[in-house]
Short mmCIF file of C-alpha atoms in Angstrom, two decimals:
data_model
loop_
_atom_site.label_atom_id
_atom_site.label_comp_id
_atom_site.label_asym_id
_atom_site.label_seq_id
_atom_site.Cartn_x
_atom_site.Cartn_y
_atom_site.Cartn_z
CA GLY U 6 0.00 0.00 0.00
CA GLN U 7 0.95 3.63 -0.23
CA ASN U 8 2.03 5.36 2.93
CA ILE U 9 3.28 8.76 3.96
CA ASP U 10 4.46 9.37 7.50
CA GLN U 11 5.06 12.67 9.23
CA PRO U 12 4.93 13.62 12.91
CA THR U 13 1.52 14.59 14.20
CA GLU U 14 2.62 17.64 16.12
CA MET U 15 5.75 19.66 16.81
CA THR U 16 6.48 22.63 19.03
CA ALA U 17 9.17 25.25 18.45
CA THR U 18 10.16 28.67 19.73
CA GLU U 19 9.82 31.93 17.86
CA GLY U 20 13.08 32.78 16.09
CA ALA U 21 14.34 29.21 16.16
CA ILE U 22 14.69 26.56 13.43
CA VAL U 23 12.48 23.50 13.01
CA GLN U 24 12.72 20.51 10.70
CA ILE U 25 9.61 18.55 9.75
CA ASN U 26 10.33 15.09 8.38
CA CYS U 27 8.34 13.06 5.89
CA THR U 28 8.96 9.47 4.82
CA TYR U 29 7.07 7.81 2.04
CA GLN U 30 6.40 4.48 0.40
CA THR U 31 4.48 4.90 -2.81
CA SER U 32 3.92 3.14 -6.10
CA GLY U 33 6.24 5.24 -8.18
CA PHE U 34 7.49 8.74 -7.59
CA ASN U 35 7.03 11.87 -9.64
CA GLY U 36 7.80 14.50 -7.08
CA LEU U 37 7.07 15.59 -3.53
CA PHE U 38 5.14 18.66 -2.45
CA TRP U 39 4.99 20.55 0.82
CA TYR U 40 1.90 22.62 1.58
CA GLN U 41 1.07 24.90 4.48
CA GLN U 42 -2.45 24.94 5.87
CA HIS U 43 -3.72 27.36 8.49
CA ALA U 44 -6.72 26.25 10.52
CA GLY U 45 -9.95 26.62 8.56
CA GLU U 46 -8.16 27.54 5.36
CA ALA U 47 -7.12 25.70 2.23
CA PRO U 48 -3.53 24.51 1.71
CA THR U 49 -1.03 26.81 0.06
CA PHE U 50 1.95 25.62 -1.95
CA LEU U 51 5.38 25.82 -0.36
CA SER U 52 7.73 23.65 -2.39
CA TYR U 53 8.16 20.91 -4.95
CA ASN U 54 11.13 18.50 -5.13
CA VAL U 55 11.64 15.93 -7.82
CA LEU U 56 15.44 15.62 -7.74
CA ASP U 57 17.63 14.82 -4.74
CA GLY U 58 18.96 17.74 -2.81
CA LEU U 59 18.00 20.91 -1.07
CA GLU U 60 15.73 23.60 -2.50
CA GLU U 61 15.88 26.90 -0.66
CA LYS U 62 13.17 29.52 -0.82
CA GLY U 63 13.58 32.32 1.68
CA ARG U 64 13.08 31.09 5.23
CA PHE U 65 11.83 27.74 3.99
CA SER U 66 13.93 24.93 2.51
CA SER U 67 12.93 21.46 1.39
CA PHE U 68 15.18 18.44 1.03
CA LEU U 69 14.64 15.19 -0.83
CA SER U 70 16.39 11.81 -0.88
CA ARG U 71 14.64 9.50 -3.30
CA SER U 72 16.78 6.48 -2.39
CA LYS U 73 15.72 6.83 1.25
CA GLY U 74 12.11 7.80 0.55
CA TYR U 75 12.67 10.82 2.74
CA SER U 76 12.08 14.54 2.70
CA TYR U 77 12.18 17.32 5.21
CA LEU U 78 10.92 20.87 5.38
CA LEU U 79 13.18 23.29 7.22
CA LEU U 80 11.77 26.51 8.61
CA LYS U 81 14.21 29.16 9.83
CA GLU U 82 13.69 32.31 11.91
CA LEU U 83 10.32 31.06 13.00
CA GLN U 84 7.51 33.57 13.29
CA MET U 85 4.21 33.22 15.11
CA LYS U 86 2.40 33.22 11.77
CA ASP U 87 4.20 29.97 10.89
CA SER U 88 1.91 28.17 13.30
CA ALA U 89 0.00 25.91 10.92
CA SER U 90 -0.21 22.37 9.65
CA TYR U 91 2.38 21.28 7.11
CA LEU U 92 1.32 18.66 4.62
CA CYS U 93 3.66 16.38 2.72
CA ALA U 94 2.28 14.92 -0.53
CA VAL U 95 3.83 12.59 -3.09
CA LEU U 96 2.93 12.39 -6.76
CA ASP U 97 2.76 8.67 -7.54
CA SER U 98 3.24 6.78 -10.81
CA ASN U 99 -0.30 7.71 -11.89
CA TYR U 100 0.43 11.39 -11.17
CA GLN U 101 -2.00 11.28 -8.28
CA LEU U 102 -1.17 13.13 -5.08
CA ILE U 103 -0.90 10.93 -2.02
CA TRP U 104 -1.27 13.03 1.12
CA GLY U 105 0.30 12.68 4.53
CA ALA U 106 -1.82 13.42 7.59
CA GLY U 107 0.00 16.67 8.21
CA THR U 108 2.18 18.00 11.01
CA LYS U 109 0.72 20.62 13.30
CA LEU U 110 3.44 23.11 14.16
CA ILE U 111 2.97 25.17 17.31
CA ILE U 112 5.17 28.23 17.74
CA LYS U 113 5.69 29.57 21.24
CA PRO U 114 6.97 33.06 22.05
CA GLY I 18 -0.05 33.08 -9.39
CA ALA I 19 -2.99 30.91 -10.32
CA VAL I 20 -6.14 31.72 -8.37
CA VAL I 21 -8.98 29.37 -7.59
CA SER I 22 -12.21 30.60 -6.09
CA GLN I 23 -14.84 28.60 -4.32
CA HIS I 24 -18.41 29.56 -3.53
CA PRO I 25 -19.98 29.61 -1.04
CA SER I 26 -17.37 29.80 1.70
CA ARG I 27 -19.87 28.68 4.31
CA VAL I 28 -23.27 27.07 4.01
CA ILE I 29 -25.75 25.69 6.49
CA CYS I 30 -28.52 23.48 5.19
CA LYS I 31 -31.18 21.18 6.54
CA SER I 32 -31.05 17.42 6.29
CA GLY I 33 -32.48 16.13 3.05
CA THR I 34 -31.71 19.19 1.00
CA SER I 35 -29.05 19.53 -1.70
CA VAL I 36 -26.16 21.94 -1.76
CA LYS I 37 -24.08 23.03 -4.74
CA ILE I 38 -20.49 24.20 -4.38
CA GLU I 39 -18.73 25.98 -7.23
CA CYS I 40 -15.04 25.91 -7.98
CA ARG I 41 -13.58 28.31 -10.52
CA SER I 42 -10.11 28.85 -11.88
CA LEU I 43 -9.97 32.60 -12.34
CA ASP I 44 -6.93 33.26 -14.47
CA PHE I 45 -6.05 29.93 -16.04
CA GLN I 46 -7.61 26.95 -17.74
CA ALA I 47 -7.79 23.83 -15.62
CA THR I 48 -8.16 20.57 -17.48
CA THR I 49 -8.31 18.74 -14.19
CA MET I 50 -9.99 19.68 -10.95
CA PHE I 51 -10.00 17.77 -7.70
CA TRP I 52 -12.51 17.66 -4.89
CA TYR I 53 -11.38 16.93 -1.35
CA ARG I 54 -13.07 16.78 2.00
CA GLN I 55 -11.34 17.32 5.27
CA PHE I 56 -12.51 16.44 8.75
CA PRO I 57 -11.16 18.36 11.74
CA LYS I 58 -7.52 17.63 12.49
CA GLN I 59 -7.28 15.22 9.59
CA SER I 60 -5.59 15.42 6.25
CA LEU I 61 -7.22 15.94 2.90
CA MET I 62 -9.24 13.06 1.53
CA LEU I 63 -9.55 12.97 -2.23
CA MET I 64 -13.16 12.42 -3.24
CA ALA I 65 -12.96 12.63 -7.02
CA THR I 66 -10.97 13.81 -9.98
CA SER I 67 -12.83 15.83 -12.54
CA ASN I 68 -11.72 16.27 -16.15
CA GLU I 69 -13.38 18.83 -18.37
CA GLY I 70 -15.97 17.29 -20.65
CA SER I 71 -15.88 13.82 -19.16
CA LYS I 72 -17.28 11.99 -16.18
CA ALA I 73 -15.55 12.38 -12.85
CA THR I 74 -13.46 9.57 -11.42
CA TYR I 75 -14.53 8.82 -7.88
CA GLU I 76 -12.34 7.39 -5.15
CA GLN I 77 -13.29 4.14 -3.51
CA GLY I 78 -16.01 4.60 -0.94
CA VAL I 79 -17.31 7.88 -2.36
CA GLU I 80 -20.89 7.64 -3.60
CA LYS I 81 -21.13 9.21 -7.02
CA ASP I 82 -24.90 9.51 -6.81
CA LYS I 83 -24.60 11.46 -3.60
CA PHE I 84 -21.71 13.71 -4.60
CA LEU I 85 -22.49 14.87 -8.13
CA ILE I 86 -19.61 16.48 -9.95
CA ASN I 87 -19.90 18.44 -13.14
CA HIS I 88 -16.91 19.94 -14.97
CA ALA I 89 -18.71 21.85 -17.68
CA SER I 90 -15.87 24.11 -18.76
CA LEU I 91 -12.14 24.59 -18.36
CA THR I 92 -12.74 27.07 -15.57
CA LEU I 93 -15.69 25.66 -13.64
CA SER I 94 -16.43 22.51 -11.70
CA THR I 95 -19.36 22.01 -9.35
CA LEU I 96 -19.95 19.58 -6.52
CA THR I 97 -23.53 18.94 -5.47
CA VAL I 98 -24.13 17.17 -2.18
CA THR I 99 -27.53 15.57 -2.62
CA SER I 100 -29.89 14.67 0.21
CA ALA I 101 -27.41 15.98 2.73
CA HIS I 102 -27.11 14.41 6.18
CA PRO I 103 -25.35 15.70 9.30
CA GLU I 104 -22.46 13.30 8.66
CA ASP I 105 -21.81 15.18 5.40
CA SER I 106 -20.83 18.22 7.44
CA SER I 107 -17.21 18.86 6.57
CA PHE I 108 -14.74 21.20 4.93
CA TYR I 109 -14.84 20.73 1.17
CA ILE I 110 -11.88 21.95 -0.84
CA CYS I 111 -11.38 22.01 -4.58
CA SER I 112 -8.12 22.32 -6.43
CA ALA I 113 -7.20 22.83 -10.03
CA ARG I 114 -4.26 21.75 -12.09
CA LEU I 115 -2.90 23.80 -14.95
CA ALA I 116 -3.07 22.34 -18.41
CA GLY I 117 0.40 21.20 -19.41
CA ASP I 118 3.28 19.57 -17.56
CA SER I 119 2.92 21.12 -14.12
CA TYR I 120 1.38 18.87 -11.52
CA GLU I 121 1.06 21.51 -8.88
CA GLN I 122 -2.45 21.89 -7.56
CA TYR I 123 -3.88 25.29 -6.74
CA PHE I 124 -6.44 25.20 -3.99
CA GLY I 125 -9.65 27.09 -3.53
CA PRO I 126 -10.36 28.63 -0.12
CA GLY I 127 -12.71 25.81 0.86
CA THR I 128 -16.39 25.54 1.76
CA ARG I 129 -17.54 24.80 5.30
CA LEU I 130 -20.74 22.76 5.06
CA THR I 131 -22.91 22.27 8.11
CA VAL I 132 -25.97 20.06 7.82
CA THR I 133 -28.50 20.45 10.63
#
């Protein structure tokens, strides 16, 4: 079966750095997405990785290792507005998005 | 960036009635649109994939006669929840995919449905 694992909840301090991990087992791989979702709102796109390595975009970076079935989202200089759920999703061999359950990130002052 | 609108944002209806939710891609043509539902503190659950001009493909366990999807044009898809029940109360989100090679999905703001 297809499976995506990410921690249910994480807590971090304002101004700090946090890494949210995602491991996956899917039928085929055509890329991995990270989305941010604030409570009661729709997800918004953060990043897309299809090749191994680190993609940096401002305070957010995303890393992928296809051989390990592993990705992480790195958030630097955390702000209170970063409190949200972060969803990992993999595009499988049928180009269908398989979603993780999301990681709720709580930022404390 | 690509913008997707959804209407209404919130709706309350009585059991047994039907509710229609619209999803529009405002500044691009979407050959494929997706409908998701999300329960509190849970991830997105894909209900169906909708391709313009053809019948929607429903995920296992989703009743196609209850959740009617119409993708009449490249910019509009509708989801009609027929004979709604309280257990249909949920957050419904649509997304659209650009025509071409990109597989990024652009999400609408969601519709909060409450069935009383």
